[in-house]
Short mmCIF file of C-alpha atoms and ligand atoms in Angstrom, two decimals:
data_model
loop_
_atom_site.label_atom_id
_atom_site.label_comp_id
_atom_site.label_asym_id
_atom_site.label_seq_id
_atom_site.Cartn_x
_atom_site.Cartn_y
_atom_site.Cartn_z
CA UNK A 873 17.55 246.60 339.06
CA UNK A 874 18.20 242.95 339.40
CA UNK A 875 20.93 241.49 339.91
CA UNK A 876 23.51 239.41 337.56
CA UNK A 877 24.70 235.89 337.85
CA UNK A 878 27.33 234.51 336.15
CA UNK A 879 27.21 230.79 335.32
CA UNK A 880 30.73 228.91 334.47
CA UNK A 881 29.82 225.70 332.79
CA UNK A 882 26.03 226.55 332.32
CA UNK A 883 25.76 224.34 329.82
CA UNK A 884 26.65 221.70 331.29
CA UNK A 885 23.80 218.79 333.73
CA UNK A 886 24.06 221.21 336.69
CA UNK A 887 25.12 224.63 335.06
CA UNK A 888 21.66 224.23 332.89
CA UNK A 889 19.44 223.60 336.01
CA UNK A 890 21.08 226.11 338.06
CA UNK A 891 20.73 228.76 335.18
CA UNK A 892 16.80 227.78 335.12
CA UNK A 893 16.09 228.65 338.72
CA UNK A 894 18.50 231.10 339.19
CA UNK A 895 16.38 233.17 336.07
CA UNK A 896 12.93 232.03 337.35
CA UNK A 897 13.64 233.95 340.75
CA UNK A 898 14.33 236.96 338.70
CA UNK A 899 18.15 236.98 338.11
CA UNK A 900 19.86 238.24 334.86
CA UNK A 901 22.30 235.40 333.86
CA UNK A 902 25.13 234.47 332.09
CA UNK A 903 26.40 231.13 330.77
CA UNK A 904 29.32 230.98 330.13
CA UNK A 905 31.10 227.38 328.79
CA UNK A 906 33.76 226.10 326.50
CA UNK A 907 31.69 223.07 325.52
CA UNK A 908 34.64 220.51 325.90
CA UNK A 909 32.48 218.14 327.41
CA UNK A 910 28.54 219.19 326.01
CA UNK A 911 27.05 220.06 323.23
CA UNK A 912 24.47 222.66 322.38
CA UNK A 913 21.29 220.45 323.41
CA UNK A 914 20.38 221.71 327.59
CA UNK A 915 21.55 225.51 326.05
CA UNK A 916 18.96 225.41 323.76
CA UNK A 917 16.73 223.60 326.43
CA UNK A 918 17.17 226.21 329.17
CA UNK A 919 15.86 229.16 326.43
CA UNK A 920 12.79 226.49 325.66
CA UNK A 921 12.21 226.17 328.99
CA UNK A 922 12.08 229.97 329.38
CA UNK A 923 10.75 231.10 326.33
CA UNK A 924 13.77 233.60 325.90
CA UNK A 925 17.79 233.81 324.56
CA UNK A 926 20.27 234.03 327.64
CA UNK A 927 23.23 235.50 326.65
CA UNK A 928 25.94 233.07 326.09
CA UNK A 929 29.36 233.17 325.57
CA UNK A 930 31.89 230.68 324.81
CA UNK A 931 35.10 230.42 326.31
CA UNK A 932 37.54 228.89 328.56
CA UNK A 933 38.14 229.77 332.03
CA UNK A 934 41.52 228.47 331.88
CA UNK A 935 42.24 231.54 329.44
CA UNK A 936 43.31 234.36 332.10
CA UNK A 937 42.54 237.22 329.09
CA UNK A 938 39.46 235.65 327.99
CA UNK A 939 37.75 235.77 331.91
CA UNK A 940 38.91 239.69 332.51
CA UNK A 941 36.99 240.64 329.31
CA UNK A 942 33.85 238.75 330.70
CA UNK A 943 34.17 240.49 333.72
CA UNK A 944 34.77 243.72 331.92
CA UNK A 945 32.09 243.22 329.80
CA UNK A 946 28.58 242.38 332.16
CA UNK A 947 28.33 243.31 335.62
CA UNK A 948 28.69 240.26 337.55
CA UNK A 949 26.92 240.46 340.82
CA UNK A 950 28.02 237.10 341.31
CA UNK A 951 29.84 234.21 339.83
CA UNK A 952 28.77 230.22 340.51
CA UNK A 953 31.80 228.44 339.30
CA UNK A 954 31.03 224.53 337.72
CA UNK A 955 33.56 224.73 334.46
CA UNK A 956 35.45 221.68 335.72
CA UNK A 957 36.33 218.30 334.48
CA UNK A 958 34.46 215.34 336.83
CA UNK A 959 35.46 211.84 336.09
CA UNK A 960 37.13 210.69 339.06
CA UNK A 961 39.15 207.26 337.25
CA UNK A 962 40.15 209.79 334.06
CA UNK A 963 41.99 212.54 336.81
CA UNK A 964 43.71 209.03 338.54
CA UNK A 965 44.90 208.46 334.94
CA UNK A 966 45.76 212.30 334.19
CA UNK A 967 46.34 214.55 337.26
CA UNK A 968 47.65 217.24 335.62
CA UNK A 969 44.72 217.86 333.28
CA UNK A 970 42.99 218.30 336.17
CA UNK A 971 44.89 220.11 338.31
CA UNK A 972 45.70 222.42 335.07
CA UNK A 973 41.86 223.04 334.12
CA UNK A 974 40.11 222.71 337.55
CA UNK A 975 42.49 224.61 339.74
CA UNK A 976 43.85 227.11 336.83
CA UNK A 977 39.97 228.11 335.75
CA UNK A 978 39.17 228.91 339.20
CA UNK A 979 42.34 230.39 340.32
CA UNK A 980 41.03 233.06 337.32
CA UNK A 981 37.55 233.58 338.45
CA UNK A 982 38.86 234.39 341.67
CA UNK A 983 41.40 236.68 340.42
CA UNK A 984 38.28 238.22 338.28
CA UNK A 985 36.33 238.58 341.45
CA UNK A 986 38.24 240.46 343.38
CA UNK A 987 39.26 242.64 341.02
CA UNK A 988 35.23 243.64 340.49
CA UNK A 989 34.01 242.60 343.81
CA UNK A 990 31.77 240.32 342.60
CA UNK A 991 30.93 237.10 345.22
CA UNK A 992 31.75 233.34 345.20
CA UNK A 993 29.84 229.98 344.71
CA UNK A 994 32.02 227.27 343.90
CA UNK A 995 30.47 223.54 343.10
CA UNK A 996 31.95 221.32 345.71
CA UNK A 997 31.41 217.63 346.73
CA UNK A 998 30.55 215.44 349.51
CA UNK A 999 33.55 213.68 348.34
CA UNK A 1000 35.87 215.88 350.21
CA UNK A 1001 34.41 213.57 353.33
CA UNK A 1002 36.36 210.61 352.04
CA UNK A 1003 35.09 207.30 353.90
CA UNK A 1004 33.47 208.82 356.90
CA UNK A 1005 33.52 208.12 360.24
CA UNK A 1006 30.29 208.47 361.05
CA UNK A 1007 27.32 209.09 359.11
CA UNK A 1008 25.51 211.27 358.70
CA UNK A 1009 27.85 213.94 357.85
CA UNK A 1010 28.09 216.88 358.50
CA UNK A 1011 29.73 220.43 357.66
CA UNK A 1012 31.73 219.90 360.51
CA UNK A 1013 32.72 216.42 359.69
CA UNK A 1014 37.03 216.37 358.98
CA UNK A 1015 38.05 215.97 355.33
CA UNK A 1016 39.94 213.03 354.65
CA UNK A 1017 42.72 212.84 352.49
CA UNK A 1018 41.33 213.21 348.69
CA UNK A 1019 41.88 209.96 346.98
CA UNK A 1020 42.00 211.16 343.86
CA UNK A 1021 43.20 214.18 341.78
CA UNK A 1022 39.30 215.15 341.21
CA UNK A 1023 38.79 214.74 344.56
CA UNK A 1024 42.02 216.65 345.09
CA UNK A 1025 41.09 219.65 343.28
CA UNK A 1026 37.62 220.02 345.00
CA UNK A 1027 39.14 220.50 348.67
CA UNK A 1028 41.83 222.81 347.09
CA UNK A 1029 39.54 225.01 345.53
CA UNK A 1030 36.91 225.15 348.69
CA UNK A 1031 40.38 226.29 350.29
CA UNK A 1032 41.47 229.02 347.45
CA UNK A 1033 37.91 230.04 347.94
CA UNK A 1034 37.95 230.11 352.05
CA UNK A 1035 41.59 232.15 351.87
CA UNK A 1036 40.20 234.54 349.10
CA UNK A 1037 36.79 235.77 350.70
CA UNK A 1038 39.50 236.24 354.10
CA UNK A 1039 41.84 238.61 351.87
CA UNK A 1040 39.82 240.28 349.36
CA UNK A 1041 36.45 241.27 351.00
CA UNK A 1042 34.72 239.49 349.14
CA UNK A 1043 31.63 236.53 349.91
CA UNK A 1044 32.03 233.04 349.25
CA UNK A 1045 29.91 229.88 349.59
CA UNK A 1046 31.00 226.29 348.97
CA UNK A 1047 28.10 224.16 348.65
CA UNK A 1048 29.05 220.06 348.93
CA UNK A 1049 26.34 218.68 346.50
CA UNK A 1050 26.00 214.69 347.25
CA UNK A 1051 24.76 212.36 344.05
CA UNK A 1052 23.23 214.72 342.03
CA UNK A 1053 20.65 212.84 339.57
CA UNK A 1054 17.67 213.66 337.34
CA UNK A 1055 16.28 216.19 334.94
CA UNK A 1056 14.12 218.73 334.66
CA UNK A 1057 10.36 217.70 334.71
CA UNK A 1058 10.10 219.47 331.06
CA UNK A 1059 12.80 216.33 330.03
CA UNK A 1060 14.08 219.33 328.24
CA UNK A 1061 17.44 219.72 330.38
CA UNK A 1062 19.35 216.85 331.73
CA UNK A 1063 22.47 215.04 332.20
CA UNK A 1064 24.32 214.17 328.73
CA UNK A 1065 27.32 212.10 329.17
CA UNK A 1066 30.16 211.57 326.73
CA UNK A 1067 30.86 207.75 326.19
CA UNK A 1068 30.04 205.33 328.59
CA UNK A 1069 28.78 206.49 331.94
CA UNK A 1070 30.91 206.33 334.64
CA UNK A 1071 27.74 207.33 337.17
CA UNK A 1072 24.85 204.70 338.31
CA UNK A 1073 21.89 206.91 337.20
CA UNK A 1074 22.64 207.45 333.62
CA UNK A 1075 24.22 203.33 333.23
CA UNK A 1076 20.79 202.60 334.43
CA UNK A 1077 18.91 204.92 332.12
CA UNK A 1078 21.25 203.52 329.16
CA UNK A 1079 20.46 199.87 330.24
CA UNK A 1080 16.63 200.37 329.91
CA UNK A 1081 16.98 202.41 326.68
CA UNK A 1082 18.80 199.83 325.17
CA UNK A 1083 21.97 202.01 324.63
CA UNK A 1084 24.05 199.44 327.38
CA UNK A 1085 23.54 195.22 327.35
CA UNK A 1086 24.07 195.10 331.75
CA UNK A 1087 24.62 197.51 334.70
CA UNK A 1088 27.01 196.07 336.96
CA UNK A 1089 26.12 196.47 340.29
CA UNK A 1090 29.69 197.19 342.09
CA UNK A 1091 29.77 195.56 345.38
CA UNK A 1092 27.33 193.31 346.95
CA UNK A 1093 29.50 192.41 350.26
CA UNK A 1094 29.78 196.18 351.74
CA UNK A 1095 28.76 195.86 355.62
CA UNK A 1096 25.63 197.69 354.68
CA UNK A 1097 21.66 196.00 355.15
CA UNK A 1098 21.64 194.62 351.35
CA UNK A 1099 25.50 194.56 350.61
CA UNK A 1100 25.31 197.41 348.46
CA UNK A 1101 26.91 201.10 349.25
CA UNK A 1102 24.72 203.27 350.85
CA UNK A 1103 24.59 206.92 348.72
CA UNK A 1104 22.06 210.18 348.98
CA UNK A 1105 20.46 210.89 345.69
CA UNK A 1106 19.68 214.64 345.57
CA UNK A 1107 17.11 215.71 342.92
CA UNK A 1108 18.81 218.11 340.30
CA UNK A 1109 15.85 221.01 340.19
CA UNK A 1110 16.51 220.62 344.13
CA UNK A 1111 19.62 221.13 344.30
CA UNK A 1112 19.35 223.91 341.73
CA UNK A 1113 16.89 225.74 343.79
CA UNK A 1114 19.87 225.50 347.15
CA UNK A 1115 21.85 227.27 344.77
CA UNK A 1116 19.59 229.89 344.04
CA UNK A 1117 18.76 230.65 347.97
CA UNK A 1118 22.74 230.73 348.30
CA UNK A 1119 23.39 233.06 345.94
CA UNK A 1120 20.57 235.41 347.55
CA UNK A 1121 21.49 235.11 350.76
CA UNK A 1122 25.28 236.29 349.55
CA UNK A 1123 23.65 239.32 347.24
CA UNK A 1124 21.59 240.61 350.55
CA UNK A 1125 24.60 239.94 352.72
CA UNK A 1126 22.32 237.61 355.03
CA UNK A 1127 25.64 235.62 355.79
CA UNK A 1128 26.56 235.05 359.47
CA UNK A 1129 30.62 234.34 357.97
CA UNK A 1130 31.94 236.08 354.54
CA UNK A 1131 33.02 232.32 354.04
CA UNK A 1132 30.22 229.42 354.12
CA UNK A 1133 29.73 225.80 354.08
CA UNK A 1134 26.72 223.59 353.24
CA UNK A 1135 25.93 219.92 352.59
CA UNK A 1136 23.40 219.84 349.87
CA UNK A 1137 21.53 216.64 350.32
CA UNK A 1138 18.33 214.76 351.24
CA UNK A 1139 19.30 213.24 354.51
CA UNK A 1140 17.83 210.16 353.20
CA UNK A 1141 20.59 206.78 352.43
CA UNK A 1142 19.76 204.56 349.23
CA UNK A 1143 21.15 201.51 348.36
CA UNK A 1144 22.46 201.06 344.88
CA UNK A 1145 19.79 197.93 344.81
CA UNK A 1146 16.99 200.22 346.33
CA UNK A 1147 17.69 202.55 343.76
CA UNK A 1148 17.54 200.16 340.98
CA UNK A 1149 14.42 198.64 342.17
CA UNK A 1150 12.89 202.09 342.81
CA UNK A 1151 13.53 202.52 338.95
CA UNK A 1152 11.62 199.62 337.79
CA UNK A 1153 8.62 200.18 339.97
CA UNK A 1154 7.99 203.38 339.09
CA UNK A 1155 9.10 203.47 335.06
CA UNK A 1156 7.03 200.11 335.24
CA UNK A 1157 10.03 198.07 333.46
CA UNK A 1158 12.73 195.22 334.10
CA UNK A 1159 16.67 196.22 334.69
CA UNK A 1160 19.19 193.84 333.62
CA UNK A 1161 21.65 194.11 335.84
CA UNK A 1162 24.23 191.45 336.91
CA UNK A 1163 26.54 192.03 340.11
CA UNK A 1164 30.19 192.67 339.80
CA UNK A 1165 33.30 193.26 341.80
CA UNK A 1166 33.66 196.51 343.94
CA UNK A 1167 34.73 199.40 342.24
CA UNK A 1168 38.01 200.98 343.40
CA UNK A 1169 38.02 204.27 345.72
CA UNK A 1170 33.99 203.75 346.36
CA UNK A 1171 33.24 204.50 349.65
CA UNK A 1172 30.55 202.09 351.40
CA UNK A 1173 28.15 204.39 353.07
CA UNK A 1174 27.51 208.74 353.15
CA UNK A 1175 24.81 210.82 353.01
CA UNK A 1176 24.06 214.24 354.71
CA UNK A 1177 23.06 215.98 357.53
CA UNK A 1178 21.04 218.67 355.62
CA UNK A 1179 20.42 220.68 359.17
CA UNK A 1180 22.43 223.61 358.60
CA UNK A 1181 21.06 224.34 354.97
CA UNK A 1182 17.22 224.42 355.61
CA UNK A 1183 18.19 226.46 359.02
CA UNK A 1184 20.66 228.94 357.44
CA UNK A 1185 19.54 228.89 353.54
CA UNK A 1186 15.92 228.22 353.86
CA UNK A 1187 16.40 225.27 351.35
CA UNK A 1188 15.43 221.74 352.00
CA UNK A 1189 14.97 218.72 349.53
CA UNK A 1190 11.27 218.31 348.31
CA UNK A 1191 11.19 215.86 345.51
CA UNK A 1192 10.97 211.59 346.29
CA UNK A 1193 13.69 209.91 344.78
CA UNK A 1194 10.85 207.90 342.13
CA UNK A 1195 9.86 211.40 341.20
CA UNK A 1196 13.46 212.05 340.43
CA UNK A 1197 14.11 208.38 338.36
CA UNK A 1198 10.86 209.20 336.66
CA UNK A 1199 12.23 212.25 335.45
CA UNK A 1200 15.31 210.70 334.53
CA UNK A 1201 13.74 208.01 332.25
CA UNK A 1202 11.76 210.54 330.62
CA UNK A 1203 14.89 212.57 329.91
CA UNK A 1204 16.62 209.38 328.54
CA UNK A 1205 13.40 208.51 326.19
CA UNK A 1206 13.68 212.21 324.78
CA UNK A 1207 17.37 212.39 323.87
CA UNK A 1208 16.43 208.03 322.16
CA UNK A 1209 14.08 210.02 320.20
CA UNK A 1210 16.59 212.76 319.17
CA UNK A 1211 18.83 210.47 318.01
N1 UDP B 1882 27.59 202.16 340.79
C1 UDP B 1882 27.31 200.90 340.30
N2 UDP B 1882 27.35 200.70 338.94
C2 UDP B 1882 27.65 201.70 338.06
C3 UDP B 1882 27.93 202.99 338.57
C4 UDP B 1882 27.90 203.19 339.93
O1 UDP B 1882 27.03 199.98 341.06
O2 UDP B 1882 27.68 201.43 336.85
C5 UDP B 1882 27.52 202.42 342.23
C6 UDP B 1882 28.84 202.91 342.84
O3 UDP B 1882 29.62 201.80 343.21
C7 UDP B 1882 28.33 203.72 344.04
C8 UDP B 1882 26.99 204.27 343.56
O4 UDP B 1882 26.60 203.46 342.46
O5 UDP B 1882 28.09 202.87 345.12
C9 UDP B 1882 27.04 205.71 343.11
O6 UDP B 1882 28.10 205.84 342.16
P1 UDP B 1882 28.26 207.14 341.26
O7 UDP B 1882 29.43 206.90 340.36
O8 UDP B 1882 26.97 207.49 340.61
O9 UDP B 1882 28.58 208.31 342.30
P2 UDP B 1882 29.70 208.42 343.45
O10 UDP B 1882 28.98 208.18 344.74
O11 UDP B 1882 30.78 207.44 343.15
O12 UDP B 1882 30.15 209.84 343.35
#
């Protein structure tokens, strides 16, 4: 019988990839969402994309009641937790929003899972690094100090996670995802964000659609080769696919520790301009982009060592970062023509 995965925020950029590959390699899932910050559009794209309904269910994972009856209701093999809030400068402004949703929702799918047994993946972030030491990282690297509530609730929740699997018997796997861009080559699934971005790859995808007059490039005095910070751009059907070799290896108990870690990156650094001139050359079109002051809290320079996830998960990073900008122009052009 296979197996069921349930997907917290499924509808949301990652949540819709994620629920893709997980039910290509033959998983039942679940999406579950509240919608506060997506509408219906990669939903409807993940049952194109598959040719069948998934079931869906809306609610909030802040809502204690509301998660036991989910758990009651499908048997949840497993649980990979992304119903969060993510804009870094909004949880500066309002920490207790975030601490409220992103801790409280998770606090209840833990509570959920060990009640039923059912294993742990919780979306984490390379940001937990802070300004590293040395680069590349990796999983051994020290945290730094979050700087920011977002940040905050990321290392908190790895922890919740880390204490949980050691009390309750059950699995857990944190997986730190580094700058997560892209869509799905179908353009039918992507990344759909509310107001003006606050990340580079959609502000660049805006800016050639029109939708923005000028990216601002933040920073061109970092102590890097070309002045700008130094990132690594993981492609999102990538990093959905690490997800899906994660949640196997917790479901056939392949895990050396009930409690994991992995970086979930290319290993490869791009500059901010490298990454804007990769998107001209291969969407074949001009940027307008001016440079501006640094942006607060940026950090000038991480990417990951990606060692221990291709030895211990059998995943590694396939896709060229033009494949990835390709795929997120053509995205862009299809939600222009949507609108
Ligand atoms: N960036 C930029 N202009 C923008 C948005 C981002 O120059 O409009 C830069 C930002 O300073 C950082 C990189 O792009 O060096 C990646 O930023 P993003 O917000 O996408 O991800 P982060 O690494 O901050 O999580």
């Amino acid at each position: 019988m296979s197996k069921t995965v349930l997907v917290s925020g499924g509808a949301g950029f990652i949540g819709s990839h994620v629920t893709v590959g997980l039910s290509q390699a033959g998983y039942d899932v679940v999406i579950a969402d509240n919608m506060s910050n997506c509408d219906e559009t990669n939903y409807k794209g993940v049952c194109a994309i598959l040719g069948k309904q998934l079931p869906f269910v809306k609610m909030d994972f802040c809502d204690a009641a509301a998660v036991d009856a989910l758990f009651n209701k499908y048997r949840i093999d497993a649980v990979i937790h992304f119903a969060a809030y993510k804009a870094v400068g909004e949880s500066v402004a309002e920490p207790l929003k975030y601490y409220k949703n992103n801790l409280g929702s998770f606090l209840n799918v833990l509570e959920a899972s060990r009640a039923h047994g059912t294993h742990v993946l919780f979306s984490s972030s390379a940001t937990v690094y802070g300004e590293p030491e040395k680069t590349p990282v990796t999983e051994e690297s020290p945290r730094q100090e979050a700087t920011s509530p977002y940040g905050n609730t990321k290392q908190m929740c790895e922890d919740f996670l880390r204490d949980c699997v050691r009390a309750y018997g059950i699995h857990g796997i944190a997986l730190r995802y580094f700058n997560p861009i892209g869509a799905h080559p179908s353009a039918l699934i992507g990344e759909l964000p509310r107001g003006v971005p606050n990340n580079l790859v959609p502000y660049i995808t805006q800016t050639a659609a029109g939708k923005r007059e000028c990216l601002s490039i933040f920073g061109n005095d970092y102590p890097t080769e070309d002045g700008t910070c130094l990132r690594d751009y993981i492609d999102i059907v990538d990093l959905a696919k690490a997800h899906v070799c994660a949640v196997t290896r917790m479901l056939e108990d392949k895990m050396d520790e009930p409690y994991e870690i992995f970086n979930i990156g290319t290993g490869r650094p791009v500059s901010v301009l490298e990454l804007v001139k990769a998107f001209e050359k291969v969407n074949g079109l001009k940027l307008n982009y001016k440079i501006a002051p640094r942006r607060a809290g940026d950090v000038t320079a991480i990417w990951a060592d990606p060692t221990l996830a291709e030895k211990k998960l059998g995943w590694k990073a396939t896709r060229s970062v033009e494949d990835t900008l390709a795929s997120a122009w053509a995205w862009e052009k299809h939600i222009a023509g949507k609108n």
